CSV table of C-alpha atoms in Angstrom, one decimal:
chain,number,residue,atom,x,y,z
A,235,MET,CA,-15.0,-60.6,18.4
A,236,SER,CA,-15.0,-64.4,18.7
A,237,LYS,CA,-11.8,-66.3,18.4
A,238,ILE,CA,-10.6,-67.8,15.2
A,239,LEU,CA,-10.6,-71.6,15.6
A,240,ILE,CA,-7.7,-73.5,14.0
A,241,GLY,CA,-7.0,-77.1,13.2
A,242,ILE,CA,-3.5,-78.5,12.5
A,243,ILE,CA,-2.8,-81.5,10.3
A,244,GLY,CA,0.7,-82.8,11.2
A,245,THR,CA,2.7,-83.0,14.4
A,246,GLY,CA,6.1,-81.7,13.3
A,247,VAL,CA,6.2,-78.2,11.8
A,248,GLY,CA,2.6,-77.8,12.9
A,249,ILE,CA,3.6,-78.0,16.5
A,250,ARG,CA,7.0,-76.3,16.3
A,251,THR,CA,5.9,-73.4,14.1
A,252,HIS,CA,2.1,-73.0,13.6
A,253,LEU,CA,0.9,-73.9,17.1
A,254,LYS,CA,3.7,-71.7,18.6
A,255,GLY,CA,2.9,-68.8,16.4
A,256,PHE,CA,-0.9,-68.8,16.9
A,257,ARG,CA,-0.6,-69.2,20.6
A,258,THR,CA,1.0,-65.7,20.8
A,259,LEU,CA,-2.4,-64.3,19.7
A,260,ASP,CA,-5.4,-63.8,22.0
A,261,GLU,CA,-7.7,-63.9,18.9
A,262,ALA,CA,-6.7,-67.4,17.9
A,263,GLU,CA,-7.1,-70.9,19.4
A,264,VAL,CA,-5.9,-74.2,18.1
A,265,ILE,CA,-8.7,-76.6,18.9
A,266,ALA,CA,-7.8,-79.7,16.9
A,267,ILE,CA,-4.9,-81.8,15.8
A,268,SER,CA,-4.5,-84.7,13.4
A,269,GLY,CA,-1.4,-86.9,13.3
A,270,SER,CA,-0.3,-89.9,11.3
A,271,SER,CA,-2.4,-92.1,13.6
A,272,TYR,CA,-5.2,-91.6,16.1
A,273,ASP,CA,-2.8,-92.6,18.9
A,274,ARG,CA,-0.4,-89.9,17.8
A,275,SER,CA,-3.2,-87.3,17.6
A,276,LYS,CA,-4.2,-88.1,21.2
A,277,GLN,CA,-0.5,-88.0,22.3
A,278,PHE,CA,0.1,-84.5,20.9
A,279,ALA,CA,-3.3,-83.2,21.9
A,280,GLU,CA,-2.6,-84.2,25.5
A,281,ALA,CA,1.0,-83.0,25.5
A,282,TYR,CA,0.1,-79.5,24.1
A,283,SER,CA,-3.4,-79.1,25.6
A,284,ILE,CA,-5.2,-79.2,22.3
A,285,PRO,CA,-8.9,-79.9,23.0
A,286,ARG,CA,-9.6,-82.3,20.2
A,287,ALA,CA,-7.6,-85.2,18.8
A,288,CYS,CA,-8.9,-86.3,15.3
A,289,LYS,CA,-8.7,-89.7,13.9
A,290,ASP,CA,-7.6,-88.4,10.5
A,291,TYR,CA,-7.4,-85.2,8.4
A,292,LYS,CA,-10.9,-85.7,7.1
A,293,GLU,CA,-12.4,-85.7,10.6
A,294,LEU,CA,-10.6,-82.4,11.2
A,295,CYS,CA,-11.7,-80.8,8.0
A,296,ASP,CA,-15.3,-81.9,8.6
A,297,MET,CA,-15.5,-79.8,11.8
A,298,LYS,CA,-18.1,-77.2,11.2
A,299,ASP,CA,-16.8,-74.7,13.6
A,300,LEU,CA,-13.2,-74.7,12.3
A,301,ASP,CA,-12.1,-71.5,10.6
A,302,LEU,CA,-8.6,-72.4,9.5
A,303,VAL,CA,-6.8,-75.6,8.4
A,304,CYS,CA,-3.0,-75.8,8.5
A,305,VAL,CA,-1.6,-78.6,6.4
A,306,THR,CA,1.9,-79.3,7.8
A,307,THR,CA,2.4,-83.0,6.9
A,308,PRO,CA,5.1,-84.7,4.8
A,309,ASN,CA,5.0,-83.4,1.2
A,310,ARG,CA,3.4,-86.5,-0.3
A,311,TYR,CA,0.1,-85.8,1.5
A,312,HIS,CA,-0.3,-82.1,0.8
A,313,TYR,CA,-2.4,-82.5,-2.4
A,314,GLU,CA,-5.1,-84.8,-1.0
A,315,MET,CA,-5.4,-82.9,2.2
A,316,VAL,CA,-5.6,-79.4,0.6
A,317,ARG,CA,-8.1,-80.7,-1.9
A,318,TYR,CA,-10.3,-82.0,0.9
A,319,ALA,CA,-10.0,-78.8,2.8
A,320,LEU,CA,-11.0,-76.9,-0.3
A,321,GLU,CA,-14.0,-79.1,-0.7
A,322,ASN,CA,-15.0,-78.3,2.9
A,323,ASN,CA,-14.7,-74.5,2.2
A,324,LYS,CA,-12.0,-73.9,4.8
A,325,ASN,CA,-9.4,-71.2,5.0
A,326,ILE,CA,-6.1,-73.0,4.2
A,327,ILE,CA,-2.4,-72.5,4.7
A,328,CYS,CA,-0.2,-75.3,3.4
A,329,GLU,CA,3.4,-75.9,4.0
A,330,LYS,CA,5.7,-75.8,1.0
A,331,PRO,CA,5.8,-77.3,-1.5
A,332,LEU,CA,2.1,-77.3,-2.3
A,333,SER,CA,2.9,-80.5,-4.1
A,334,ASP,CA,6.0,-81.9,-5.8
A,335,ASN,CA,3.9,-83.0,-8.7
A,336,ILE,CA,3.2,-80.3,-11.3
A,337,ASP,CA,-0.1,-81.7,-12.4
A,338,GLU,CA,-1.4,-81.8,-8.8
A,339,VAL,CA,-0.3,-78.1,-8.3
A,340,LYS,CA,-2.2,-77.1,-11.5
A,341,ASP,CA,-5.3,-79.0,-10.3
A,342,LEU,CA,-5.2,-77.2,-6.9
A,343,ILE,CA,-4.8,-73.9,-8.7
A,344,ASP,CA,-7.9,-74.7,-10.9
A,345,ARG,CA,-9.9,-75.7,-7.8
A,346,SER,CA,-9.0,-72.5,-5.9
A,347,LYS,CA,-9.9,-70.1,-8.7
A,348,ASN,CA,-12.6,-67.7,-7.5
A,349,TYR,CA,-12.2,-69.2,-4.0
A,350,SER,CA,-13.5,-66.7,-1.5
A,351,LYS,CA,-11.3,-67.8,1.4
A,352,ILE,CA,-7.6,-67.9,2.2
A,353,CYS,CA,-5.5,-70.5,0.3
A,354,ILE,CA,-1.8,-69.7,0.7
A,355,VAL,CA,1.5,-71.5,0.8
A,356,ASP,CA,3.6,-71.0,4.0
A,357,HIS,CA,6.5,-69.0,2.6
A,358,GLN,CA,6.6,-67.0,5.8
A,359,LEU,CA,9.8,-65.2,5.0
A,360,ARG,CA,7.9,-62.8,2.8
A,361,PHE,CA,6.5,-61.3,6.0
A,362,ASN,CA,9.8,-60.9,7.8
A,363,PRO,CA,10.6,-57.2,8.2
A,364,TYR,CA,14.2,-57.7,6.9
A,365,ILE,CA,12.9,-59.5,3.8
A,366,GLU,CA,10.2,-56.9,3.2
A,367,LYS,CA,12.8,-54.1,3.6
A,368,ILE,CA,15.0,-55.7,0.9
A,369,ARG,CA,12.0,-55.7,-1.5
A,370,THR,CA,11.3,-52.1,-0.7
A,371,LEU,CA,14.9,-51.1,-1.4
A,372,ILE,CA,15.0,-53.1,-4.7
A,373,LYS,CA,11.7,-51.4,-5.8
A,374,SER,CA,12.9,-48.0,-4.8
A,375,GLY,CA,15.7,-48.1,-7.3
A,376,VAL,CA,18.4,-47.4,-4.8
A,377,LEU,CA,20.3,-50.5,-6.0
A,378,GLY,CA,19.9,-49.6,-9.6
A,379,LYS,CA,19.6,-52.5,-12.0
A,380,VAL,CA,20.1,-55.7,-10.0
A,381,TYR,CA,22.2,-58.2,-11.8
A,382,SER,CA,23.1,-60.8,-9.2
A,383,VAL,CA,21.6,-62.4,-6.0
A,384,LYS,CA,23.6,-64.8,-3.9
A,385,ILE,CA,22.0,-66.6,-1.0
A,386,ASN,CA,23.8,-69.1,1.3
A,387,GLN,CA,21.9,-71.1,3.9
A,388,GLN,CA,23.4,-73.6,6.2
A,389,GLY,CA,22.4,-75.6,9.3
A,390,SER,CA,23.3,-78.7,11.1
A,391,GLY,CA,20.0,-80.6,11.0
A,392,PHE,CA,21.4,-83.5,8.9
A,393,ALA,CA,25.0,-83.4,10.3
A,394,ASN,CA,24.6,-86.2,12.8
A,395,TYR,CA,25.5,-89.4,11.1
A,396,ASN,CA,23.4,-91.3,13.7
A,397,ALA,CA,20.3,-89.1,13.4
A,398,ALA,CA,17.0,-91.1,13.6
A,399,TRP,CA,15.5,-92.0,10.3
A,400,SER,CA,12.6,-89.8,9.4
A,401,TRP,CA,10.6,-88.9,6.3
A,402,SER,CA,13.0,-86.0,5.7
A,403,PHE,CA,15.5,-88.6,4.4
A,404,GLU,CA,13.0,-90.0,1.9
A,405,GLY,CA,12.7,-88.8,-1.6
A,406,GLU,CA,8.9,-88.8,-2.0
A,407,SER,CA,8.0,-87.6,1.5
A,408,GLY,CA,10.8,-85.2,2.1
A,409,GLY,CA,12.6,-84.3,-1.1
A,410,GLY,CA,15.7,-83.1,0.8
A,411,VAL,CA,16.8,-79.5,1.0
A,412,ARG,CA,15.8,-78.9,-2.6
A,413,LEU,CA,12.1,-78.9,-1.5
A,414,ALA,CA,12.7,-77.9,2.1
A,415,MET,CA,15.0,-74.9,1.6
A,416,ALA,CA,15.5,-74.1,-2.1
A,417,SER,CA,11.7,-73.6,-2.3
A,418,HIS,CA,12.1,-70.7,0.2
A,419,LEU,CA,15.0,-69.2,-1.7
A,420,THR,CA,13.2,-69.5,-5.1
A,421,ASP,CA,10.2,-67.8,-3.5
A,422,LEU,CA,12.4,-64.9,-2.4
A,423,ILE,CA,13.4,-64.3,-6.0
A,424,GLN,CA,9.7,-64.5,-6.9
A,425,TYR,CA,8.7,-62.0,-4.2
A,426,TRP,CA,11.5,-59.5,-4.7
A,427,PHE,CA,11.5,-59.4,-8.5
A,428,ASP,CA,7.9,-60.3,-9.4
A,429,SER,CA,8.4,-63.8,-10.8
A,430,PRO,CA,11.2,-63.0,-13.3
A,431,LYS,CA,11.2,-65.4,-16.3
A,432,PRO,CA,13.9,-68.1,-15.9
A,433,ILE,CA,16.2,-68.7,-18.9
A,434,SER,CA,18.4,-71.6,-17.7
A,435,VAL,CA,19.1,-73.6,-14.5
A,436,ASN,CA,22.2,-75.5,-13.3
A,437,GLY,CA,21.8,-77.6,-10.2
A,438,TYR,CA,23.9,-79.8,-7.9
A,439,LEU,CA,22.4,-82.2,-5.3
A,440,ASN,CA,24.2,-84.5,-2.8
A,441,PRO,CA,22.9,-86.5,0.2
A,442,ILE,CA,26.5,-86.5,1.6
A,443,THR,CA,25.5,-89.3,4.1
A,444,LYS,CA,24.2,-91.8,1.6
A,445,VAL,CA,23.2,-94.6,4.0
A,446,ARG,CA,21.4,-94.2,7.3
A,447,ASN,CA,19.8,-96.8,9.7
A,448,ASP,CA,16.0,-96.8,10.0
A,449,LYS,CA,14.0,-97.4,13.2
A,450,PHE,CA,14.7,-101.2,12.8
A,451,ASN,CA,18.5,-100.4,12.7
A,452,GLN,CA,18.5,-101.5,9.1
A,453,PRO,CA,20.6,-99.5,6.6
A,454,ARG,CA,18.6,-97.6,4.0
A,455,GLU,CA,19.8,-95.6,1.0
A,456,VAL,CA,19.3,-91.9,1.3
A,457,ILE,CA,18.5,-90.0,-1.9
A,458,ALA,CA,17.2,-86.8,-0.3
A,459,SER,CA,19.7,-84.0,-0.8
A,460,THR,CA,21.6,-82.6,2.1
A,461,VAL,CA,23.4,-80.1,-0.2
A,462,CYS,CA,21.7,-78.2,-2.9
A,463,ASN,CA,23.5,-75.6,-5.1
A,464,ALA,CA,21.9,-73.8,-8.0
A,465,GLN,CA,22.5,-71.1,-10.5
A,466,ILE,CA,19.4,-69.7,-12.1
A,467,ASN,CA,19.6,-67.2,-15.0
A,468,PHE,CA,16.7,-65.0,-15.6
A,469,GLU,CA,15.6,-62.5,-18.3
A,470,ASP,CA,17.1,-59.0,-18.1
A,471,GLU,CA,20.5,-60.3,-17.0
A,472,LEU,CA,19.5,-61.3,-13.5
A,473,THR,CA,21.3,-64.3,-12.0
A,474,ALA,CA,20.5,-66.0,-8.6
A,475,ILE,CA,23.0,-68.4,-6.9
A,476,PHE,CA,21.9,-70.6,-4.1
A,477,THR,CA,24.2,-72.6,-1.8
A,478,ILE,CA,22.4,-74.8,0.8
A,479,ASN,CA,23.8,-77.2,3.3
A,480,ALA,CA,21.7,-78.9,5.9
A,481,GLY,CA,24.6,-81.0,7.2
A,482,SER,CA,27.0,-78.2,8.1
A,483,TYR,CA,29.4,-78.6,11.1
A,484,MET,CA,29.5,-74.8,11.6
A,485,GLU,CA,27.0,-72.3,13.0
A,486,SER,CA,23.7,-71.7,11.3
A,487,ARG,CA,24.0,-69.0,8.6
A,488,PHE,CA,21.6,-67.2,6.3
A,489,ASP,CA,23.5,-64.8,4.1
A,490,ILE,CA,22.1,-62.7,1.3
A,491,SER,CA,24.1,-60.5,-1.1
A,492,ILE,CA,22.3,-58.5,-3.8
A,493,PHE,CA,24.4,-56.7,-6.4
A,494,GLY,CA,23.1,-53.7,-8.4
A,495,ASP,CA,24.8,-51.2,-10.7
A,496,LYS,CA,24.3,-48.4,-8.1
A,497,ALA,CA,24.6,-50.2,-4.8
A,498,GLU,CA,24.9,-53.6,-3.0
A,499,LEU,CA,22.8,-54.9,-0.1
A,500,VAL,CA,24.1,-57.5,2.4
A,501,PHE,CA,22.2,-59.4,5.1
A,502,SER,CA,23.3,-61.9,7.6
A,503,LEU,CA,21.9,-63.3,10.9
A,504,GLN,CA,24.8,-61.9,12.8
A,505,ASP,CA,25.1,-58.4,11.3
A,506,LYS,CA,21.6,-57.9,9.8
A,507,LEU,CA,21.1,-55.5,6.9
A,508,HIS,CA,23.7,-53.2,5.4
A,509,LEU,CA,24.0,-51.1,2.2
A,510,TYR,CA,27.1,-50.2,0.2
A,511,LEU,CA,26.8,-47.3,-2.3
A,512,ARG,CA,28.8,-46.9,-5.5
A,513,GLU,CA,29.6,-43.3,-4.7
A,514,VAL,CA,31.4,-44.4,-1.4
A,515,VAL,CA,32.9,-47.7,-2.2
A,516,GLY,CA,33.7,-49.7,0.9
A,517,LYS,CA,31.6,-47.7,3.3
A,518,LYS,CA,29.2,-49.8,5.3
A,519,GLN,CA,25.8,-48.2,6.0
A,520,VAL,CA,23.4,-49.8,8.5
A,521,VAL,CA,19.9,-50.2,7.2
A,522,GLU,CA,17.4,-49.7,10.1
A,523,VAL,CA,14.4,-52.1,10.1
A,524,GLU,CA,11.4,-51.6,12.3
A,525,GLY,CA,9.1,-54.2,13.8
A,526,VAL,CA,11.6,-57.0,14.4
A,527,PHE,CA,11.1,-59.2,17.4
A,528,ALA,CA,13.9,-58.8,20.0
A,529,ASP,CA,15.0,-62.4,19.9
A,530,GLU,CA,15.5,-62.2,16.2
A,531,VAL,CA,17.5,-59.0,16.5
A,532,GLU,CA,19.7,-60.9,19.0
A,533,ASN,CA,19.9,-64.0,16.7
A,534,LYS,CA,18.2,-66.1,19.3
A,535,ALA,CA,15.3,-67.2,17.1
A,536,SER,CA,15.3,-69.0,13.7
A,537,ILE,CA,14.5,-66.6,10.9
A,538,PHE,CA,12.6,-69.4,9.2
A,539,SER,CA,10.2,-70.7,11.9
A,540,GLY,CA,10.3,-67.3,13.7
A,541,SER,CA,9.0,-65.5,10.6
A,542,PHE,CA,5.7,-67.2,11.0
A,543,ARG,CA,5.0,-64.9,14.0
A,544,TYR,CA,4.7,-62.0,11.5
A,545,LEU,CA,2.4,-63.9,9.2
A,546,ALA,CA,0.1,-65.5,11.9
A,547,PRO,CA,-1.7,-62.2,13.0
A,548,LYS,CA,-2.3,-61.2,9.4
A,549,ILE,CA,-4.0,-64.6,8.8
A,550,ILE,CA,-6.2,-64.1,11.8
A,551,LYS,CA,-7.1,-60.6,10.9
A,552,ALA,CA,-8.0,-61.5,7.3
A,553,ILE,CA,-10.4,-64.2,8.6
A,554,GLN,CA,-11.9,-61.9,11.1
A,555,THR,CA,-12.5,-59.0,8.7
A,556,GLY,CA,-13.0,-61.0,5.5
A,557,ASN,CA,-10.4,-58.6,4.0
A,558,LEU,CA,-7.9,-60.8,2.2
A,559,ASP,CA,-5.8,-57.7,1.4
A,560,GLU,CA,-4.1,-58.5,4.7
A,561,LEU,CA,-2.3,-61.3,2.8
A,562,ASN,CA,-1.7,-59.5,-0.5
A,563,ILE,CA,2.0,-60.4,-0.3
A,564,ALA,CA,1.5,-64.0,0.6
A,565,ALA,CA,2.5,-66.8,-1.7
A,566,ARG,CA,-0.7,-68.1,-3.4
A,567,PHE,CA,-1.3,-71.4,-5.0
A,568,VAL,CA,-0.6,-70.0,-8.4
A,569,ASP,CA,2.9,-69.1,-7.2
A,570,ALA,CA,3.6,-72.7,-6.4
A,571,GLU,CA,3.7,-73.7,-10.1
A,572,TYR,CA,6.4,-71.2,-10.9
A,573,ASN,CA,8.4,-72.3,-7.8
A,574,LEU,CA,8.1,-76.0,-8.6
A,575,CYS,CA,9.2,-75.5,-12.3
A,576,ILE,CA,12.5,-74.1,-11.1
A,577,LEU,CA,12.9,-76.7,-8.4
A,578,ASN,CA,12.3,-79.5,-10.9
A,579,ALA,CA,14.9,-77.9,-13.3
A,580,ILE,CA,17.4,-78.0,-10.4
A,581,LYS,CA,16.8,-81.7,-10.0
A,582,GLU,CA,16.9,-82.4,-13.7
A,583,SER,CA,20.2,-80.5,-14.1
A,584,ALA,CA,21.8,-82.1,-11.1
A,585,ASN,CA,20.9,-85.7,-12.1
A,586,ASN,CA,21.7,-85.3,-15.8
A,587,GLY,CA,24.8,-83.1,-15.4
A,588,THR,CA,23.5,-80.6,-17.9
A,589,SER,CA,22.1,-77.1,-18.0
A,590,VAL,CA,18.3,-77.0,-18.2
A,591,VAL,CA,17.3,-74.4,-20.8
A,592,ILE,CA,13.8,-72.9,-20.2
A,593,GLY,CA,13.9,-69.7,-22.2
A,594,LYS,CA,16.1,-67.8,-24.5
A,595,SER,CA,18.5,-64.9,-24.0
A,596,VAL,CA,21.2,-63.6,-26.4
A,597,ASN,CA,24.1,-61.2,-25.8
A,598,ASN,CA,27.6,-60.7,-27.3
A,599,TYR,CA,29.6,-60.3,-24.1
A,600,VAL,CA,33.1,-61.8,-23.8
């Protein structure tokens, strides 16, 4: 069977995650790269032994022999690039968010209706064995009725006060950790609980370091969030609480606690997955999970970028066989609208200091 030929638009995540993931597969070959300029394309093509450097994303999408287009650019460019790839009938994976403009998301959803090829958003955590196991346990009923989910994520990416200015610090291009990380956590709720209907949202955003020097050593105001906290109340008495900090001075953490009326489930990078049953309060039970890469078990690989390794082979197999069921748990374009509505509510709440009411729920608890 011939190799699946891949083009990557973008030289950040595209190189760190997509190129790295696909190069673990004999059936895949990255043959083209497009950067922010032709010189940048040539620089990365040479550095990473990619056969073709493209002048722009259109030249890449126009390649007749290309099977898959990966859109991994700053957020502001996703819409136009995905739209052009759709017009060229390519298989597409786009980094999240699909767009930070709800009208653009709706347009891409309309354009991809009845589309016969792959068009997914890169919420790769869905394919991580630990995340899949959590969904399985929720669906099995072992937790009973889940009433609360708490997720804490922290890293040190924005901790350095003298970090070089990048599009990540810009509102339109980066959108801070609200778009970079809260999008993933919102998608987990979507995936685990089949898109529960949100009732209200409370959000908090803070850049922490509010001024940084750009490449010309000139101070620039930072509005992109380094910290994002949110409480999202859903129908059927489910609440999700996110605490995110990209400027932490501690070790990286990704902690999940899920509370049900029969059991509680806990995950961390350090200790992995454990279950606590109501019948034996305080007894910690290890949940065995198969198919995890050794470096992830040992906490030597990022669960975020590393999870792409579980998704990549399914993309390749789906293209080879034409069977899109390989990706039946992937985040599709239609899922991006749900995700962005919640992310926008977090921003609105944070900036206005009020709770954003989306639906209605009534009870008489005190």
